[in-house]
Short mmCIF file of C-alpha atoms and ligand atoms in Angstrom, two decimals:
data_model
loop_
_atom_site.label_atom_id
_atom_site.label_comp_id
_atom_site.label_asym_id
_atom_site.label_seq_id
_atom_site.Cartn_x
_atom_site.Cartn_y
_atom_site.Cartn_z
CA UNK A 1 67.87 46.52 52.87
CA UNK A 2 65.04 45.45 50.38
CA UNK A 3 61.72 43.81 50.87
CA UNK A 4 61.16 41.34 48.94
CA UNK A 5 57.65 40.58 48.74
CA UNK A 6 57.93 36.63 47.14
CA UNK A 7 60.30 35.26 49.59
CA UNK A 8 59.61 33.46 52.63
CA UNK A 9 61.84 35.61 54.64
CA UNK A 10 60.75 36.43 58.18
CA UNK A 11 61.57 40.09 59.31
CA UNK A 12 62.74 40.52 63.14
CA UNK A 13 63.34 44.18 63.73
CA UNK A 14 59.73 45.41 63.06
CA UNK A 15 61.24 48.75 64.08
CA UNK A 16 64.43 49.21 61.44
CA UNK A 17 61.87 48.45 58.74
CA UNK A 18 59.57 51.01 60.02
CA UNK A 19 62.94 53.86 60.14
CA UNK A 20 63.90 52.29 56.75
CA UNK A 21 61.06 52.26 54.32
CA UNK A 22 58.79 55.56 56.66
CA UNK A 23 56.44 53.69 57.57
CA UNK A 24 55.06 55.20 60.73
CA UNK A 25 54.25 53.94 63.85
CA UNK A 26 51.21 52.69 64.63
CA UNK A 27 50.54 54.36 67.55
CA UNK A 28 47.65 54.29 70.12
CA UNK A 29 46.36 57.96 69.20
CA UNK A 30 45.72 56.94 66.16
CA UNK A 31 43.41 53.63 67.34
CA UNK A 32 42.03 54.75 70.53
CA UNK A 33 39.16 56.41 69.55
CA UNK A 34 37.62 53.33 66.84
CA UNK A 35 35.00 51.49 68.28
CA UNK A 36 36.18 48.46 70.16
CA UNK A 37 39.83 48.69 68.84
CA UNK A 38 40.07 45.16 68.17
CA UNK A 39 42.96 42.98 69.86
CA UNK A 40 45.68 42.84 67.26
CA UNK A 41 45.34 46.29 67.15
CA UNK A 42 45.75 47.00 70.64
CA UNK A 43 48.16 44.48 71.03
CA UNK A 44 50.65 46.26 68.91
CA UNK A 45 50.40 43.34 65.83
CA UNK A 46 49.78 45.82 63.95
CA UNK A 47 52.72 47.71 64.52
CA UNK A 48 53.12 50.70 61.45
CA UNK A 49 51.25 52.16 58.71
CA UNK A 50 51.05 55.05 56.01
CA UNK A 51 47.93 57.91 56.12
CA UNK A 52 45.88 56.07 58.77
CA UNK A 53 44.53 58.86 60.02
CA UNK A 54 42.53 59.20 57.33
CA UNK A 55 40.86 55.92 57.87
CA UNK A 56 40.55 57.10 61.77
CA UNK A 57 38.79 60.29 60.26
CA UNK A 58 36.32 58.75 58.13
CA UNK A 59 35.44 56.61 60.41
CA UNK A 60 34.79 58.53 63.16
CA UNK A 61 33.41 61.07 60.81
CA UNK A 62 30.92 58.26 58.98
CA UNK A 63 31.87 59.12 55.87
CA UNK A 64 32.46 56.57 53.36
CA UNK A 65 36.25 54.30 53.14
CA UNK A 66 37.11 50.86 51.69
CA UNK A 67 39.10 48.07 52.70
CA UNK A 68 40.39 45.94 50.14
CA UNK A 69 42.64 43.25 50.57
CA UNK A 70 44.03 40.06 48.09
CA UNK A 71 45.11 36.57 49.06
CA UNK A 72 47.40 34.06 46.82
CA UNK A 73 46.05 31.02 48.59
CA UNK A 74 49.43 29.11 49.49
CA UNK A 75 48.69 25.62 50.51
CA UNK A 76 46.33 25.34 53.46
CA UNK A 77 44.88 28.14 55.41
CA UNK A 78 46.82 28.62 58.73
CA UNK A 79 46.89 30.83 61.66
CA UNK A 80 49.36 32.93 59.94
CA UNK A 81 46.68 33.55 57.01
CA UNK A 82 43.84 34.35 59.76
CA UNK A 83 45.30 38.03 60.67
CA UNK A 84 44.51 40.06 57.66
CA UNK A 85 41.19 38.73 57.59
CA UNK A 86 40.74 39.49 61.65
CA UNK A 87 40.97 42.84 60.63
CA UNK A 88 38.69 42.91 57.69
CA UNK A 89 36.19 41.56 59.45
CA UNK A 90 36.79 44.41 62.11
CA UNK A 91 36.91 46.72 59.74
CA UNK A 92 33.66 45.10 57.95
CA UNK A 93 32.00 45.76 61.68
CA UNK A 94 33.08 49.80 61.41
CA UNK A 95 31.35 49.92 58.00
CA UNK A 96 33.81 49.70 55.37
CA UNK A 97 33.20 48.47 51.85
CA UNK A 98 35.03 45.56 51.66
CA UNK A 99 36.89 44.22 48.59
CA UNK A 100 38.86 40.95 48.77
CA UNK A 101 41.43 40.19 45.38
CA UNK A 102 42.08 36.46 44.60
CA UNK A 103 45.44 36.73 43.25
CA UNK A 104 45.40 34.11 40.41
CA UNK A 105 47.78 35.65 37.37
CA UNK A 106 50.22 36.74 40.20
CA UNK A 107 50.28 33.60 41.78
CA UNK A 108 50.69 31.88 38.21
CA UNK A 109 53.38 34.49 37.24
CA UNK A 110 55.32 33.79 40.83
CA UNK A 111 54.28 30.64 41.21
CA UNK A 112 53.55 28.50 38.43
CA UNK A 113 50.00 27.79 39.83
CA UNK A 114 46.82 27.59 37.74
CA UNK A 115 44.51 29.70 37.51
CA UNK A 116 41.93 26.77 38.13
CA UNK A 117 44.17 25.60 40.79
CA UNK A 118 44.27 28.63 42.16
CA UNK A 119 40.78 29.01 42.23
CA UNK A 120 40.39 25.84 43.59
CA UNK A 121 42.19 26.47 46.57
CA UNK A 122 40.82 30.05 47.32
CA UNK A 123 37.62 29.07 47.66
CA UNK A 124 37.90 25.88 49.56
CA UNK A 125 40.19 26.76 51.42
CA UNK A 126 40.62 30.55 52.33
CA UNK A 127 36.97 32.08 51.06
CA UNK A 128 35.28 29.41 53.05
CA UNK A 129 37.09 30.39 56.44
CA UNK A 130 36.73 33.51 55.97
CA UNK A 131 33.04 33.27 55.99
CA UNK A 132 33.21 30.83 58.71
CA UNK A 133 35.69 33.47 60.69
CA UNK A 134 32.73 35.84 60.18
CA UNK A 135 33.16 37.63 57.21
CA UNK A 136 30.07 39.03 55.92
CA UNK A 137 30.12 37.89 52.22
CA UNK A 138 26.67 39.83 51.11
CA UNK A 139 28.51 43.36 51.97
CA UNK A 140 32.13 42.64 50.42
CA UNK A 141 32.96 41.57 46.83
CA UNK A 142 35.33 39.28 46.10
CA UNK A 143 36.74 38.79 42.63
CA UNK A 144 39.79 37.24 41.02
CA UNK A 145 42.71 39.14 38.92
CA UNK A 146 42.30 37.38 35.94
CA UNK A 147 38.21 37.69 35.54
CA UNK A 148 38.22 41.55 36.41
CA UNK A 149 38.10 44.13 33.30
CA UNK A 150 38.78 47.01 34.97
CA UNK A 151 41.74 45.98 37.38
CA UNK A 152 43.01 44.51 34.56
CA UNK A 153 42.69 47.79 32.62
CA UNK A 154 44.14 49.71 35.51
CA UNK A 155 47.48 47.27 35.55
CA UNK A 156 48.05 48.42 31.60
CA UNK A 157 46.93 52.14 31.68
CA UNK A 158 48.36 52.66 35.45
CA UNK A 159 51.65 51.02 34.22
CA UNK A 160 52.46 54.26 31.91
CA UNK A 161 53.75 56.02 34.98
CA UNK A 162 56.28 53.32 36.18
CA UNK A 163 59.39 52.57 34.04
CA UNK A 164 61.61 49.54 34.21
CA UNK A 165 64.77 51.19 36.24
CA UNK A 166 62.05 51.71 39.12
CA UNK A 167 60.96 48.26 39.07
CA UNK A 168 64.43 46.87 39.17
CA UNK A 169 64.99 48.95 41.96
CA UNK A 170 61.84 48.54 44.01
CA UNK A 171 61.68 44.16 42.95
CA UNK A 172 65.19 43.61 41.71
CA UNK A 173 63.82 41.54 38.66
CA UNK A 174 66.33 40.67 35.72
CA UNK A 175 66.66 39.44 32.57
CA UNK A 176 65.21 36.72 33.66
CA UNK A 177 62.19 37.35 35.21
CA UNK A 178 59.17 36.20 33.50
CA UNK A 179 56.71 39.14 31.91
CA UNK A 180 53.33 37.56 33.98
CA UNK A 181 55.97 38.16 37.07
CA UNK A 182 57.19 41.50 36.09
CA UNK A 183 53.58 42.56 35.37
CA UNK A 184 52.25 41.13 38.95
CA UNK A 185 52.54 44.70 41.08
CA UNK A 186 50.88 46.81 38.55
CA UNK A 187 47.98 44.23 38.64
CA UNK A 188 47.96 44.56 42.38
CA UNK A 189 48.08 48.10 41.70
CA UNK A 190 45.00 47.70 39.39
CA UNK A 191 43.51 45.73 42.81
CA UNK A 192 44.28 48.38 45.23
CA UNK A 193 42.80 51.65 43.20
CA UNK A 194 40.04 50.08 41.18
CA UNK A 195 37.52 50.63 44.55
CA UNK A 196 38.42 54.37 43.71
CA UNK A 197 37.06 53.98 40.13
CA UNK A 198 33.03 55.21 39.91
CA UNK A 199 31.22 52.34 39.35
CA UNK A 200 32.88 50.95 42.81
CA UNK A 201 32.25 53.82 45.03
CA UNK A 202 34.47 56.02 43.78
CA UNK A 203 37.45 58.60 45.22
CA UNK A 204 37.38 57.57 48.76
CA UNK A 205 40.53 56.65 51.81
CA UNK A 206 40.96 53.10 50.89
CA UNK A 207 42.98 51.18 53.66
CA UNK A 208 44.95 47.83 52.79
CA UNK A 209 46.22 46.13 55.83
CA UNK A 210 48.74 43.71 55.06
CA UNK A 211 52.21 42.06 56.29
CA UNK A 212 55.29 44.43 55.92
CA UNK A 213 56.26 41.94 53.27
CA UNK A 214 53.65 43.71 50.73
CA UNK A 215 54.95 47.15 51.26
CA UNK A 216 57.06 47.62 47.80
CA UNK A 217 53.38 46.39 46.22
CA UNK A 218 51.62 49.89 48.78
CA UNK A 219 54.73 52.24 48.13
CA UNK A 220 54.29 51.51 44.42
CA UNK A 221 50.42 51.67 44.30
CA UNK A 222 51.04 54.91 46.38
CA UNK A 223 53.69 56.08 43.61
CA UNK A 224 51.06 55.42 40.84
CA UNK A 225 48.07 56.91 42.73
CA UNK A 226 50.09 60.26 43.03
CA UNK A 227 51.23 60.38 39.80
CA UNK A 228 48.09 60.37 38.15
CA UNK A 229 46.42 63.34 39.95
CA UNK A 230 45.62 66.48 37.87
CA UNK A 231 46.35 68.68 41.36
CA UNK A 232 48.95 68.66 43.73
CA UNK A 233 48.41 70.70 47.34
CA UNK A 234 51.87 71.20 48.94
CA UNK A 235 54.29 73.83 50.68
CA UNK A 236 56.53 75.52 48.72
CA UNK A 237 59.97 75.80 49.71
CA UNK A 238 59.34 79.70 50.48
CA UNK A 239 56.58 78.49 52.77
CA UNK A 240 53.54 79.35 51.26
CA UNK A 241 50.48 76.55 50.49
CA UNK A 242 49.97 75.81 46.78
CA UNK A 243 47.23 73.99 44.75
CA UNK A 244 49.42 73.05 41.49
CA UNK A 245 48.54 71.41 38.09
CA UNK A 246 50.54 68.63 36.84
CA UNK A 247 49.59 68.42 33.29
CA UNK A 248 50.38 71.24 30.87
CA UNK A 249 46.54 71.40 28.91
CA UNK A 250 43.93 72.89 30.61
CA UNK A 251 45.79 74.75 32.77
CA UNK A 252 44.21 77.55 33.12
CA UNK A 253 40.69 75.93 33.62
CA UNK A 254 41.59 73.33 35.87
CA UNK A 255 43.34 76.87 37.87
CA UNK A 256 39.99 78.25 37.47
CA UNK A 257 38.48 75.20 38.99
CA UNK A 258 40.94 74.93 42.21
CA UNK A 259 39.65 78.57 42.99
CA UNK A 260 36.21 77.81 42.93
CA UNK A 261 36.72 74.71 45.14
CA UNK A 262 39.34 76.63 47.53
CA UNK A 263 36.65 79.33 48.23
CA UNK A 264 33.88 76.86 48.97
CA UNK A 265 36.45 75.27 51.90
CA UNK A 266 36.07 79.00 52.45
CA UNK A 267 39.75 80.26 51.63
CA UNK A 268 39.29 83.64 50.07
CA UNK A 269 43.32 84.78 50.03
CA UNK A 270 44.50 83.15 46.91
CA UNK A 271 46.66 84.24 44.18
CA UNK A 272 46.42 82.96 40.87
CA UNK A 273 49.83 82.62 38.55
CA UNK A 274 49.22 81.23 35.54
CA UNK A 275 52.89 80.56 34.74
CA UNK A 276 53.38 78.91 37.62
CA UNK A 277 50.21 76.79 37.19
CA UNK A 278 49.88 77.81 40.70
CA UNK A 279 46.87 78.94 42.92
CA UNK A 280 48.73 80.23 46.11
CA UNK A 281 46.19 79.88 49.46
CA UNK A 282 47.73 82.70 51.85
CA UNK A 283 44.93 81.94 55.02
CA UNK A 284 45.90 78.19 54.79
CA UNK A 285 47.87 76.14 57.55
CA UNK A 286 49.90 73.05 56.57
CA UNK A 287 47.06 70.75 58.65
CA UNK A 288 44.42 71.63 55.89
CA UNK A 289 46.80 70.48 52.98
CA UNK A 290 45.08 66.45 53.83
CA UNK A 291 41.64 68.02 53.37
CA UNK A 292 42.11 70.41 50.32
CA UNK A 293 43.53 67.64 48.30
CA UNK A 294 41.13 65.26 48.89
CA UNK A 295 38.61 67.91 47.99
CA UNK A 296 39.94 68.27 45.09
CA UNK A 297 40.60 65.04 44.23
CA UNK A 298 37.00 64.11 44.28
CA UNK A 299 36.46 66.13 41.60
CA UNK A 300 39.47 65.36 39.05
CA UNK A 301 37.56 62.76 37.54
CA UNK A 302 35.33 65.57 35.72
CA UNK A 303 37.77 66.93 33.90
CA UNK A 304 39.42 62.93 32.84
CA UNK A 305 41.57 62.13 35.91
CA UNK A 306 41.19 59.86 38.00
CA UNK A 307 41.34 61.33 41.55
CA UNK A 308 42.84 58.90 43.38
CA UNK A 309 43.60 59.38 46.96
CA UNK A 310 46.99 57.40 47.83
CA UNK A 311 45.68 54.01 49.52
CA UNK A 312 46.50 53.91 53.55
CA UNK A 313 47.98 50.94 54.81
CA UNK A 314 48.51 49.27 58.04
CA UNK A 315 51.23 46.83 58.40
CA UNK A 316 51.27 43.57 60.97
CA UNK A 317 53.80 41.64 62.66
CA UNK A 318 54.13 37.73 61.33
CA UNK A 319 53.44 34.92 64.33
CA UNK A 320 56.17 32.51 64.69
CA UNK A 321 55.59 29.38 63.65
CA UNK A 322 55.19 26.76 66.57
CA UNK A 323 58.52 25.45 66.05
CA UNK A 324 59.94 28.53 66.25
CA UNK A 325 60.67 29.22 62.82
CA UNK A 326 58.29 30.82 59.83
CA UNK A 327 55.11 29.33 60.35
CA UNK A 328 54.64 27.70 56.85
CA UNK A 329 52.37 25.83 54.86
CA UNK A 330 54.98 23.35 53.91
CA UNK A 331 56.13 22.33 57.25
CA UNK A 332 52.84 21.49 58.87
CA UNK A 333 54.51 20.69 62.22
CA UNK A 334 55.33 24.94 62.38
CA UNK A 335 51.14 25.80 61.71
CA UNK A 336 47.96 25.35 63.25
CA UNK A 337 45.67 24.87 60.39
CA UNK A 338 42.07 26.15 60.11
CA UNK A 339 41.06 22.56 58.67
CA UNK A 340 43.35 20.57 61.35
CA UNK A 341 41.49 18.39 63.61
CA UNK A 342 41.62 19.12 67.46
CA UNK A 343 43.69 16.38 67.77
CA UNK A 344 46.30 17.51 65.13
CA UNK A 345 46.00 21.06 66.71
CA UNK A 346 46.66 19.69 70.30
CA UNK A 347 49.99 17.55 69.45
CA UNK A 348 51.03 20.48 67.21
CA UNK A 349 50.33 22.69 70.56
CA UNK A 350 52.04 20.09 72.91
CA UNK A 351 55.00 20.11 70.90
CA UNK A 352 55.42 23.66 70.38
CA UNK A 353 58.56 25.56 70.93
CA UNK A 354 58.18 27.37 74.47
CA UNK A 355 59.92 29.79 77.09
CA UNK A 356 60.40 27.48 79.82
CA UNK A 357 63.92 26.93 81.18
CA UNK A 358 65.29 23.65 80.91
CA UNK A 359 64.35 22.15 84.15
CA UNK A 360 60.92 22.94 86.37
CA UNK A 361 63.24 23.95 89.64
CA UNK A 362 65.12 26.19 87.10
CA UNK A 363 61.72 27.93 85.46
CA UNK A 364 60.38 28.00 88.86
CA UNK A 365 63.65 30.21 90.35
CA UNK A 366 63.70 32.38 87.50
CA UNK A 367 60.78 32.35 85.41
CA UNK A 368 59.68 31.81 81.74
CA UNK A 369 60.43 33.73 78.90
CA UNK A 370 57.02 34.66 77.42
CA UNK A 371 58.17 36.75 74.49
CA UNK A 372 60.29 34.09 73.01
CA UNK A 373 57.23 31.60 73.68
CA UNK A 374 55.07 30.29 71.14
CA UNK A 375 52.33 29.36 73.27
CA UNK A 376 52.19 33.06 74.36
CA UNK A 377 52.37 34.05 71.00
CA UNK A 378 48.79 31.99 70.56
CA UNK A 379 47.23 33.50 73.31
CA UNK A 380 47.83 37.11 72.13
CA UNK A 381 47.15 36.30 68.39
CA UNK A 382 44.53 34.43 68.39
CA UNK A 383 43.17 32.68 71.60
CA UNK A 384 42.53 34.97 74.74
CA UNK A 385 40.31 38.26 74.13
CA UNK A 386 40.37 39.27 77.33
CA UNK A 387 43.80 42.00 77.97
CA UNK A 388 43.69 41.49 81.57
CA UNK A 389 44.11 38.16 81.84
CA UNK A 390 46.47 38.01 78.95
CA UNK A 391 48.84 40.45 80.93
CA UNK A 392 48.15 37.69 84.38
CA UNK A 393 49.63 35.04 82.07
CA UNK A 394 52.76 37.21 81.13
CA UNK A 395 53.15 38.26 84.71
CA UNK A 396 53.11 35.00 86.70
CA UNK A 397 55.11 33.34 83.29
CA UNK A 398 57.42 35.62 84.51
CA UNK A 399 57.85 35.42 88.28
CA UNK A 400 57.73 31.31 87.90
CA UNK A 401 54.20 30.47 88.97
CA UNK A 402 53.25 29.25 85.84
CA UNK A 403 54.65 25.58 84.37
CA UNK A 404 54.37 25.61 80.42
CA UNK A 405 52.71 21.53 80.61
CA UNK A 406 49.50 23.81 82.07
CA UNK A 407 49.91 26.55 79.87
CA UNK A 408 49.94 24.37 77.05
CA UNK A 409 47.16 22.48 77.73
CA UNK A 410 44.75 25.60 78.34
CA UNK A 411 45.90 26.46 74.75
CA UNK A 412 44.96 23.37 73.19
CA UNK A 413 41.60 23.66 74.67
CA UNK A 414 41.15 27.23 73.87
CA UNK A 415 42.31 26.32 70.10
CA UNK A 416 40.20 23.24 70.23
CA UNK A 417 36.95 25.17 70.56
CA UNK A 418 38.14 27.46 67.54
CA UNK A 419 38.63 24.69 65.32
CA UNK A 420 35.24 22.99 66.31
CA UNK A 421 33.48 26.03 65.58
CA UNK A 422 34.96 26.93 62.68
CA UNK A 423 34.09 23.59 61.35
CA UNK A 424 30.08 23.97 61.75
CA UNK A 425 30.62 27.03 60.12
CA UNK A 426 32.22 26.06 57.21
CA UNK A 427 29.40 23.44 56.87
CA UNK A 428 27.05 26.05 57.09
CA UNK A 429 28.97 28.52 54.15
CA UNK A 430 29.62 25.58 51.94
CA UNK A 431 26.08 25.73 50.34
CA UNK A 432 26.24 29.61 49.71
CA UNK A 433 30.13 30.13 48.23
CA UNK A 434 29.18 30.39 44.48
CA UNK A 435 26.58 33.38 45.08
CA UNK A 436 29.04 35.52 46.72
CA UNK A 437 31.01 35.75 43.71
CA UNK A 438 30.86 38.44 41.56
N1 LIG B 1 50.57 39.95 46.79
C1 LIG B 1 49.69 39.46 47.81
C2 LIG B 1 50.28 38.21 48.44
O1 LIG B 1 51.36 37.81 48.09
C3 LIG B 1 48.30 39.18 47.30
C4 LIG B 1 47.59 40.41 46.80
C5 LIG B 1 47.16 40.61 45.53
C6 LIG B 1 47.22 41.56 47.54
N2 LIG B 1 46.52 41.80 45.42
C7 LIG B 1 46.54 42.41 46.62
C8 LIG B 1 47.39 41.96 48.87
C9 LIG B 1 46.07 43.63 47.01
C10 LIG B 1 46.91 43.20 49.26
C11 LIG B 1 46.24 44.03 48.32
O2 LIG B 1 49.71 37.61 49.31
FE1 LIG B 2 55.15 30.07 77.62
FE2 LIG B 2 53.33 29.47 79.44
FE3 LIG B 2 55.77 28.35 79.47
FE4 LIG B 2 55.46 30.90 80.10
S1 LIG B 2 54.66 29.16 81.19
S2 LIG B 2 57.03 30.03 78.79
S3 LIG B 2 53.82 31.48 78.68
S4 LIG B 2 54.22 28.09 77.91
#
């Protein structure tokens, strides 16, 4: 099986993807403890990830972590677009520094869009509702690709690390694959570790919550992140904790270094071996491996690394579109769009695919269906906060005391008062859009 992160293929068995590519589960140790886990969290939307727990522990630690995410505006702005920014703007509420990537040179190397286009589009369209969603644009930047020197840089230096076997493999690009195309993930790559450079807060957990389409784009920014780090911390096959250095000059003073930083974590049974380029930490346990590194991480940029930490990343589930298929910019019958009237939204709503049975005596003998529903789907997306009564609506779906005429009319309302306040908003963010950009 391969991801591939440019088609519009919709993925069903969240949990073979998770076995296949390790990501892990997203499970509710890991979110219980945040502040007001918010409800695509604790809805299991968000159903895998890679190193959250370090996001958990700087959060609940207050130290400092970053969120950045990127969007290659694709038509309008629909319900489908709305999740990733959800949980920015969660994660903009537990103090993260927020980053947001317009993708412009990926979307003209995919897509054949302009970058003026592009720009176009982003801002009308997704930048504005994400304001009017609540983003907080005075405490996040948001840049695109093709105006930003140093992601830029990062996509050429970064690149030295990845050759063109492992991109065939990871992408399964050809001979014919345009270079802008080919070139696309190592700018994303640039995106995703450039809030790790100095100027931007430097080496810090950086989380990048996305759809499990993007995950070739994480596993190869994780790939790249690794491979650029002066130190590696790890357990040796004969079971012993090592601090090691990857590069061949220096060695012995970057050895030097390790020591000096091992003994301030206050490890004091470590054996040097040059040879090995080793610095062996006998009174270690596998848990502090996490910690060490990123200790020493912080510091690689002093002696010309870079430092970075591997980015974390959460993965969510895609809604259904209402017709049951992808939800999709180009069939506007499958999406709700931020922009729609109440009106559009309503008939869109009526007409939506369901899990009613065929007849009302039928649904009322055996029930509804309220997984396969996309009305259900809304309410635990986007519309109903409240778990409790979300769970009441499953329930009496299920034991037949609920008709889907009623339960699609309560949606339509429920949506209705989204879209009418989303529209003030956007009024209201219209006059400030150009200052946020930087
Ligand atoms: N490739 C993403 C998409 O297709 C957009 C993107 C660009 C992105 N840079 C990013 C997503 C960095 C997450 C992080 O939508
Ligand atoms: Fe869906 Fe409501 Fe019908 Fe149940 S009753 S299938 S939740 S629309």
């Amino acid at each position: 099986m391969k991801i591939d992160p440019w088609s519009s293929a919709t993925y069903q068995d969240y949990a073979r993807l998770r076995d296949e590519f390790g990501i892990e589960e997203f499970n509710v140790d890991l979110w219980k403890d945040l502040p007001n886990p918010h409800k695509l969290i604790r809805r299991g939307v968000v159903f895998g990830h890679r190193d959250f727990q370090l996001i958990k522990d700087s959060v609940l630690e207050k130290k400092p972590w970053a969120v950045l995410t990127g969007l290659m505006p694709s038509g309008r702005m629909h319900l489908g677009h709305k999740m990733v920014i959800d949980e920015v703007i969660y994660y903009q509420s537990l103090g993260a520094d927020i980053f947001i990537a317009v993708a412009d040179i990926e979307s003209y190397g995919t897509r054949g869009t302009s970058l003026e286009e592009t720009k176009d589009l982003a801002l009308n369209e997704y930048i504005m509702n994400y304001i009017a969603l609540g983003l907080k644009p005075e405490r996040c930047r948001i840049y695109f690709q093709s105006k930003h020197e140093d992601v830029k840089d990062l996509a050429y230096i970064l690149g030295k690390k990845v050759n063109w076997s492992q991109m065939v493999a990871t992408y399964g690009f050809n001979g014919s694959t345009n270079m802008t195309h080919v070139f696309s993930p190592l700018v994303q790559t640039g995106d995703i570790l450039h809030v790790q450079l100095k100027k931007f807060g430097g080496t810090r957990p950086t989380l990048v919550p996305v759809g499990v389409d993007q995950d070739p784009h994480i596993r190869l920014s994780r790939d790249i992140a690794q491979s650029h780090r002066l130190f590696n911390v790890t357990l040796t096959k004969d079971k012993r904790i090592g601090v090691f250095v990857k590069i061949d000059k220096d060695v012995e003073k970057l050895l030097n270094h390790a020591t000096t930083v091992l003994r301030s974590l206050n490890f004091s049974k470590l054996e040097k071996i040059v040879d090995y380029k080793a610095v062996y930490i006998e009174d270690a346990q596998v848990g502090d491996i996490k910690r060490i590194d990123i200790t020493l991480a912080k510091t690689e940029p002093q002696f010309g690394g870079y430092g970075f930490i591997q980015p974390s990343a959460t993965f969510h589930r895609f809604i259904t579109g209402l017709t049951g298929e992808k939800m999709s910019s180009s069939k506007p019958e499958s999406a709700i769009f931020l922009t729609d009237s109440p009106e559009e939204s309503r008939k869109k709503i009526m007409n939506a695919k369901t899990g009613g049975a065929v007849t009302l005596e039928q649904q009322k003998k055996e029930g509804g269906n309220p997984k396969e529903c996309m009305i259900y789907e809304l309410f635990l997306y986007h519309l109903i906060e409240d778990d409790s009564e979300l769970n009441e609506i499953f329930t009496s779906c299920k034991k037949g005391q609920k008709m889907c005429g009623h339960c699609k009319k309560y949606a339509a309302e429920l949506m209705e008062k989204i879209l009418i306040d989303l529209n003030e908003k956007r009024q209201r963010a219209v006059d400030n859009i150009d200052k946020y950009l930087k």
